[in-house]
Every structure is written in C-alpha cells, then in structure tokens.
Amino acid sequence: TNLIIHIKENYITEISVKEDKPYDLVAECDCTIVSALVRRGKLNVNPKEKVKKGQVLITGVVDVTDESGQLLFNEYCNADGEIIGQIKEKYEEKLNIKYQDKKRKKVLKL
C-alpha cells in the first residue's frame, strides 16, 4: 500500500483582482499626527503635522519609478495602514449625587 501526500503552503484560493481606482484613508477629524504605519499605499503626512477633517492621510496611488527616478506608471491599490492622531477636546460632565450626612451619637466621657 502506498500513500502519497502533496502539501502546498500559502496557496491563495482567490485570484487577486487588479484595482482600477485607488482608495484613500482620510482623517475623521482635525488632529495632530503622532505616528503612522503604512502597509499599502503612500503616506501623505508626517508625524507632528496638523491635519484637517477629510484630508488624505494615505493615498492608494503608488508611483512606480525606474532606477533614475523617472515615473513609469501609477499603481492603484486599497490604502491600508495605522495612523494615530492626537486631539484636544473639552469634556465636562455634571453629576447629581445625593449625599447623606452620617448621624453620630454623642458620647459623654466622664
């Protein structure tokens, strides 16, 4: 009896579809960029930079260049990454709390 097993690692079951338009990551609110990690795309901002709501942080258009730095073509992708921003926001909350004084018995010392 013979048993033959074929193992294939990292087999991709889905064929990747080439994107025909880019998807960007944009700022949800006004903030100051603290750090940025780009997985896919091109970073448009730098740390310590102030950004406005709706500003593109990571673009899905990547420039492909040759050795001399001349642009060959643009590659489109879904922008992916992590951006941490710092915001200043006033926060105030009033709580209605009922406070009951402790009742103490008077003790006379003789």
Short mmCIF file of N, CA and C in Angstrom, two decimals:
data_model
loop_
_atom_site.label_atom_id
_atom_site.label_comp_id
_atom_site.label_asym_id
_atom_site.label_seq_id
_atom_site.Cartn_x
_atom_site.Cartn_y
_atom_site.Cartn_z
N THR A 1 0.85 -1.18 0.00
CA THR A 1 0.00 0.00 0.00
C THR A 1 0.89 1.24 0.00
N ASN A 2 0.59 2.18 -0.87
CA ASN A 2 1.33 3.43 -0.95
C ASN A 2 0.40 4.58 -0.62
N LEU A 3 0.90 5.55 0.13
CA LEU A 3 0.15 6.76 0.44
C LEU A 3 1.01 7.94 0.01
N ILE A 4 0.49 8.73 -0.92
CA ILE A 4 1.22 9.90 -1.42
C ILE A 4 0.46 11.14 -1.00
N ILE A 5 1.15 12.05 -0.32
CA ILE A 5 0.54 13.29 0.16
C ILE A 5 1.29 14.46 -0.46
N HIS A 6 0.54 15.37 -1.06
CA HIS A 6 1.12 16.59 -1.61
C HIS A 6 0.71 17.75 -0.72
N ILE A 7 1.68 18.50 -0.20
CA ILE A 7 1.40 19.65 0.67
C ILE A 7 1.84 20.90 -0.06
N LYS A 8 0.94 21.86 -0.10
CA LYS A 8 1.26 23.12 -0.76
C LYS A 8 0.94 24.24 0.22
N GLU A 9 1.95 24.97 0.68
CA GLU A 9 1.74 26.04 1.64
C GLU A 9 1.47 27.36 0.94
N ASN A 10 0.80 28.25 1.69
CA ASN A 10 0.50 29.59 1.20
C ASN A 10 -0.24 29.58 -0.14
N TYR A 11 -1.10 28.65 -0.31
CA TYR A 11 -1.88 28.57 -1.53
C TYR A 11 -3.00 29.60 -1.46
N ILE A 12 -3.07 30.47 -2.44
CA ILE A 12 -4.09 31.51 -2.47
C ILE A 12 -5.29 30.97 -3.23
N THR A 13 -6.43 30.90 -2.54
CA THR A 13 -7.61 30.34 -3.17
C THR A 13 -8.33 31.34 -4.06
N GLU A 14 -8.14 32.62 -3.78
CA GLU A 14 -8.79 33.64 -4.59
C GLU A 14 -7.77 34.30 -5.51
N ILE A 15 -8.17 34.56 -6.71
CA ILE A 15 -7.31 35.28 -7.64
C ILE A 15 -7.46 36.76 -7.35
N SER A 16 -6.35 37.43 -7.12
CA SER A 16 -6.42 38.85 -6.79
C SER A 16 -6.87 39.64 -8.01
N VAL A 17 -7.75 40.59 -7.75
CA VAL A 17 -8.29 41.43 -8.81
C VAL A 17 -7.50 42.73 -8.82
N LYS A 18 -7.03 43.12 -9.98
CA LYS A 18 -6.28 44.37 -10.10
C LYS A 18 -7.24 45.54 -9.94
N GLU A 19 -6.89 46.45 -9.06
CA GLU A 19 -7.74 47.61 -8.81
C GLU A 19 -7.62 48.60 -9.96
N ASP A 20 -8.75 49.19 -10.34
CA ASP A 20 -8.72 50.19 -11.40
C ASP A 20 -8.91 51.60 -10.86
N LYS A 21 -9.16 51.70 -9.55
CA LYS A 21 -9.24 53.02 -8.93
C LYS A 21 -8.70 52.92 -7.50
N PRO A 22 -8.06 53.97 -7.02
CA PRO A 22 -7.46 53.92 -5.68
C PRO A 22 -8.48 54.21 -4.59
N TYR A 23 -8.21 53.69 -3.41
CA TYR A 23 -8.99 54.00 -2.22
C TYR A 23 -8.04 54.61 -1.20
N ASP A 24 -8.41 55.77 -0.66
CA ASP A 24 -7.54 56.51 0.26
C ASP A 24 -8.04 56.39 1.69
N LEU A 25 -7.14 56.60 2.65
CA LEU A 25 -7.51 56.75 4.05
C LEU A 25 -7.50 58.24 4.36
N VAL A 26 -8.62 58.73 4.92
CA VAL A 26 -8.74 60.16 5.20
C VAL A 26 -8.96 60.38 6.69
N ALA A 27 -8.67 61.59 7.15
CA ALA A 27 -8.82 61.95 8.56
C ALA A 27 -10.30 62.11 8.91
N GLU A 28 -10.70 61.53 10.04
CA GLU A 28 -12.08 61.64 10.51
C GLU A 28 -12.33 62.97 11.21
N CYS A 29 -11.28 63.58 11.74
CA CYS A 29 -11.43 64.85 12.45
C CYS A 29 -10.10 65.60 12.40
N ASP A 30 -10.12 66.87 12.81
CA ASP A 30 -8.89 67.66 12.90
C ASP A 30 -8.02 67.07 14.01
N CYS A 31 -6.74 66.89 13.75
CA CYS A 31 -5.85 66.32 14.77
C CYS A 31 -4.40 66.60 14.41
N THR A 32 -3.51 66.20 15.32
CA THR A 32 -2.07 66.24 15.08
C THR A 32 -1.59 64.80 14.99
N ILE A 33 -0.89 64.47 13.92
CA ILE A 33 -0.42 63.10 13.70
C ILE A 33 0.68 62.77 14.70
N VAL A 34 0.51 61.65 15.40
CA VAL A 34 1.51 61.18 16.37
C VAL A 34 2.42 60.14 15.71
N SER A 35 1.81 59.16 15.05
CA SER A 35 2.61 58.13 14.37
C SER A 35 1.83 57.59 13.18
N ALA A 36 2.57 56.97 12.26
CA ALA A 36 1.95 56.41 11.06
C ALA A 36 2.68 55.13 10.65
N LEU A 37 1.89 54.12 10.30
CA LEU A 37 2.42 52.86 9.79
C LEU A 37 1.66 52.54 8.51
N VAL A 38 2.37 52.46 7.40
CA VAL A 38 1.72 52.21 6.10
C VAL A 38 1.98 50.76 5.69
N ARG A 39 0.91 50.03 5.43
CA ARG A 39 1.04 48.67 4.93
C ARG A 39 0.93 48.65 3.41
N ARG A 40 0.04 49.48 2.89
CA ARG A 40 -0.16 49.54 1.44
C ARG A 40 -0.54 50.96 1.07
N GLY A 41 0.10 51.52 0.07
CA GLY A 41 -0.17 52.89 -0.35
C GLY A 41 1.03 53.79 -0.09
N LYS A 42 0.77 55.10 -0.12
CA LYS A 42 1.84 56.09 0.08
C LYS A 42 1.39 57.11 1.12
N LEU A 43 2.25 57.36 2.11
CA LEU A 43 1.95 58.29 3.19
C LEU A 43 2.00 59.73 2.68
N ASN A 44 0.96 60.51 2.99
CA ASN A 44 0.90 61.91 2.55
C ASN A 44 1.19 62.89 3.68
N VAL A 45 1.30 62.42 4.92
CA VAL A 45 1.52 63.30 6.06
C VAL A 45 2.72 62.82 6.87
N ASN A 46 3.22 63.70 7.73
CA ASN A 46 4.36 63.37 8.58
C ASN A 46 3.95 63.49 10.04
N PRO A 47 4.65 62.77 10.95
CA PRO A 47 4.37 62.95 12.37
C PRO A 47 4.54 64.41 12.79
N LYS A 48 3.77 64.85 13.74
CA LYS A 48 3.72 66.21 14.28
C LYS A 48 3.05 67.20 13.32
N GLU A 49 2.49 66.70 12.24
CA GLU A 49 1.79 67.56 11.28
C GLU A 49 0.32 67.66 11.66
N LYS A 50 -0.24 68.87 11.55
CA LYS A 50 -1.66 69.07 11.83
C LYS A 50 -2.45 68.82 10.56
N VAL A 51 -3.54 68.05 10.68
CA VAL A 51 -4.37 67.73 9.52
C VAL A 51 -5.81 68.15 9.80
N LYS A 52 -6.54 68.36 8.73
CA LYS A 52 -7.95 68.75 8.80
C LYS A 52 -8.83 67.55 8.48
N LYS A 53 -10.07 67.61 8.91
CA LYS A 53 -11.04 66.56 8.63
C LYS A 53 -11.18 66.40 7.12
N GLY A 54 -11.11 65.14 6.65
CA GLY A 54 -11.25 64.86 5.23
C GLY A 54 -9.95 64.87 4.44
N GLN A 55 -8.85 65.27 5.07
CA GLN A 55 -7.55 65.31 4.38
C GLN A 55 -7.05 63.88 4.15
N VAL A 56 -6.46 63.62 2.98
CA VAL A 56 -5.94 62.29 2.65
C VAL A 56 -4.67 62.04 3.44
N LEU A 57 -4.67 60.95 4.23
CA LEU A 57 -3.51 60.58 5.04
C LEU A 57 -2.63 59.57 4.31
N ILE A 58 -3.26 58.52 3.77
CA ILE A 58 -2.56 57.52 2.97
C ILE A 58 -3.30 57.41 1.65
N THR A 59 -2.58 57.61 0.55
CA THR A 59 -3.21 57.54 -0.77
C THR A 59 -3.04 56.15 -1.37
N GLY A 60 -4.00 55.75 -2.18
CA GLY A 60 -3.96 54.46 -2.85
C GLY A 60 -3.27 54.52 -4.19
N VAL A 61 -2.67 55.65 -4.54
CA VAL A 61 -1.93 55.78 -5.81
C VAL A 61 -0.44 55.70 -5.48
N VAL A 62 0.21 54.68 -5.98
CA VAL A 62 1.64 54.48 -5.72
C VAL A 62 2.40 54.72 -7.02
N ASP A 63 3.40 55.60 -6.98
CA ASP A 63 4.22 55.88 -8.15
C ASP A 63 5.27 54.79 -8.31
N VAL A 64 5.33 54.18 -9.48
CA VAL A 64 6.35 53.19 -9.80
C VAL A 64 7.38 53.87 -10.70
N THR A 65 8.64 53.89 -10.22
CA THR A 65 9.70 54.59 -10.95
C THR A 65 10.82 53.62 -11.33
N ASP A 66 11.66 54.06 -12.26
CA ASP A 66 12.83 53.26 -12.63
C ASP A 66 14.01 53.67 -11.77
N GLU A 67 15.20 53.14 -12.08
CA GLU A 67 16.39 53.41 -11.28
C GLU A 67 16.77 54.89 -11.26
N SER A 68 16.45 55.61 -12.32
CA SER A 68 16.80 57.03 -12.38
C SER A 68 15.77 57.92 -11.69
N GLY A 69 14.68 57.31 -11.22
CA GLY A 69 13.66 58.09 -10.53
C GLY A 69 12.57 58.62 -11.44
N GLN A 70 12.59 58.22 -12.70
CA GLN A 70 11.58 58.68 -13.66
C GLN A 70 10.32 57.83 -13.51
N LEU A 71 9.18 58.50 -13.49
CA LEU A 71 7.89 57.83 -13.31
C LEU A 71 7.57 56.94 -14.50
N LEU A 72 7.32 55.65 -14.22
CA LEU A 72 6.93 54.72 -15.27
C LEU A 72 5.41 54.66 -15.39
N PHE A 73 4.75 54.42 -14.25
CA PHE A 73 3.29 54.36 -14.22
C PHE A 73 2.82 54.46 -12.77
N ASN A 74 1.52 54.63 -12.60
CA ASN A 74 0.91 54.66 -11.27
C ASN A 74 0.22 53.33 -11.03
N GLU A 75 0.39 52.80 -9.83
CA GLU A 75 -0.27 51.57 -9.45
C GLU A 75 -1.36 51.92 -8.45
N TYR A 76 -2.55 51.37 -8.63
CA TYR A 76 -3.68 51.67 -7.75
C TYR A 76 -3.90 50.52 -6.78
N CYS A 77 -4.22 50.87 -5.54
CA CYS A 77 -4.46 49.86 -4.51
C CYS A 77 -5.41 50.42 -3.46
N ASN A 78 -5.82 49.55 -2.56
CA ASN A 78 -6.60 49.99 -1.40
C ASN A 78 -5.60 50.40 -0.33
N ALA A 79 -5.62 51.67 0.05
CA ALA A 79 -4.69 52.15 1.07
C ALA A 79 -4.95 51.42 2.38
N ASP A 80 -3.88 51.05 3.07
CA ASP A 80 -4.00 50.34 4.33
C ASP A 80 -2.88 50.78 5.26
N GLY A 81 -3.20 50.98 6.53
CA GLY A 81 -2.20 51.38 7.50
C GLY A 81 -2.84 51.81 8.80
N GLU A 82 -2.00 52.22 9.73
CA GLU A 82 -2.47 52.71 11.03
C GLU A 82 -1.94 54.12 11.24
N ILE A 83 -2.84 55.03 11.53
CA ILE A 83 -2.48 56.41 11.81
C ILE A 83 -3.00 56.73 13.20
N ILE A 84 -2.14 57.26 14.05
CA ILE A 84 -2.56 57.68 15.39
C ILE A 84 -2.48 59.20 15.43
N GLY A 85 -3.60 59.82 15.79
CA GLY A 85 -3.67 61.27 15.88
C GLY A 85 -4.08 61.71 17.27
N GLN A 86 -3.66 62.88 17.65
CA GLN A 86 -3.98 63.43 18.97
C GLN A 86 -4.93 64.60 18.78
N ILE A 87 -6.00 64.61 19.58
CA ILE A 87 -6.96 65.71 19.52
C ILE A 87 -7.11 66.32 20.90
N LYS A 88 -7.52 67.57 20.92
CA LYS A 88 -7.85 68.23 22.18
C LYS A 88 -9.34 68.46 22.17
N GLU A 89 -9.98 68.02 23.23
CA GLU A 89 -11.42 68.12 23.30
C GLU A 89 -11.82 68.46 24.72
N LYS A 90 -12.68 69.44 24.87
CA LYS A 90 -13.17 69.79 26.19
C LYS A 90 -14.26 68.79 26.57
N TYR A 91 -14.20 68.37 27.82
CA TYR A 91 -15.18 67.41 28.31
C TYR A 91 -15.62 67.86 29.69
N GLU A 92 -16.90 67.96 29.86
CA GLU A 92 -17.45 68.37 31.15
C GLU A 92 -18.70 67.55 31.40
N GLU A 93 -18.81 67.06 32.63
CA GLU A 93 -19.98 66.28 32.99
C GLU A 93 -20.37 66.64 34.41
N LYS A 94 -21.64 66.90 34.59
CA LYS A 94 -22.15 67.20 35.92
C LYS A 94 -22.99 66.02 36.39
N LEU A 95 -22.72 65.62 37.61
CA LEU A 95 -23.45 64.51 38.19
C LEU A 95 -24.25 65.00 39.39
N ASN A 96 -25.49 64.60 39.44
CA ASN A 96 -26.33 64.91 40.60
C ASN A 96 -26.21 63.74 41.57
N ILE A 97 -25.53 64.01 42.66
CA ILE A 97 -25.31 62.96 43.66
C ILE A 97 -25.95 63.40 44.96
N LYS A 98 -26.73 62.50 45.51
CA LYS A 98 -27.32 62.79 46.82
C LYS A 98 -26.34 62.31 47.88
N TYR A 99 -26.05 63.20 48.81
CA TYR A 99 -25.10 62.87 49.85
C TYR A 99 -25.82 62.90 51.18
N GLN A 100 -25.69 61.83 51.91
CA GLN A 100 -26.36 61.76 53.21
C GLN A 100 -25.31 61.86 54.30
N ASP A 101 -25.50 62.85 55.19
CA ASP A 101 -24.57 63.01 56.31
C ASP A 101 -24.72 61.82 57.25
N LYS A 102 -23.58 61.43 57.81
CA LYS A 102 -23.61 60.34 58.78
C LYS A 102 -24.14 60.88 60.10
N LYS A 103 -25.01 60.13 60.70
CA LYS A 103 -25.54 60.53 62.00
C LYS A 103 -24.67 59.89 63.07
N ARG A 104 -24.18 60.74 63.97
CA ARG A 104 -23.29 60.25 65.01
C ARG A 104 -23.94 60.49 66.37
N LYS A 105 -23.75 59.54 67.19
CA LYS A 105 -24.27 59.67 68.55
C LYS A 105 -23.25 60.42 69.39
N LYS A 106 -23.78 61.26 70.24
CA LYS A 106 -22.89 61.98 71.14
C LYS A 106 -22.56 61.10 72.33
N VAL A 107 -21.28 60.99 72.59
CA VAL A 107 -20.82 60.18 73.72
C VAL A 107 -20.16 61.12 74.71
N LEU A 108 -20.62 61.05 75.94
CA LEU A 108 -20.05 61.88 77.00
C LEU A 108 -19.03 61.06 77.78
N LYS A 109 -17.86 61.60 77.94
CA LYS A 109 -16.83 60.93 78.72
C LYS A 109 -16.83 61.52 80.12
N LEU A 110 -16.74 60.70 81.10
CA LEU A 110 -16.72 61.15 82.48
C LEU A 110 -15.37 61.02 83.11
#
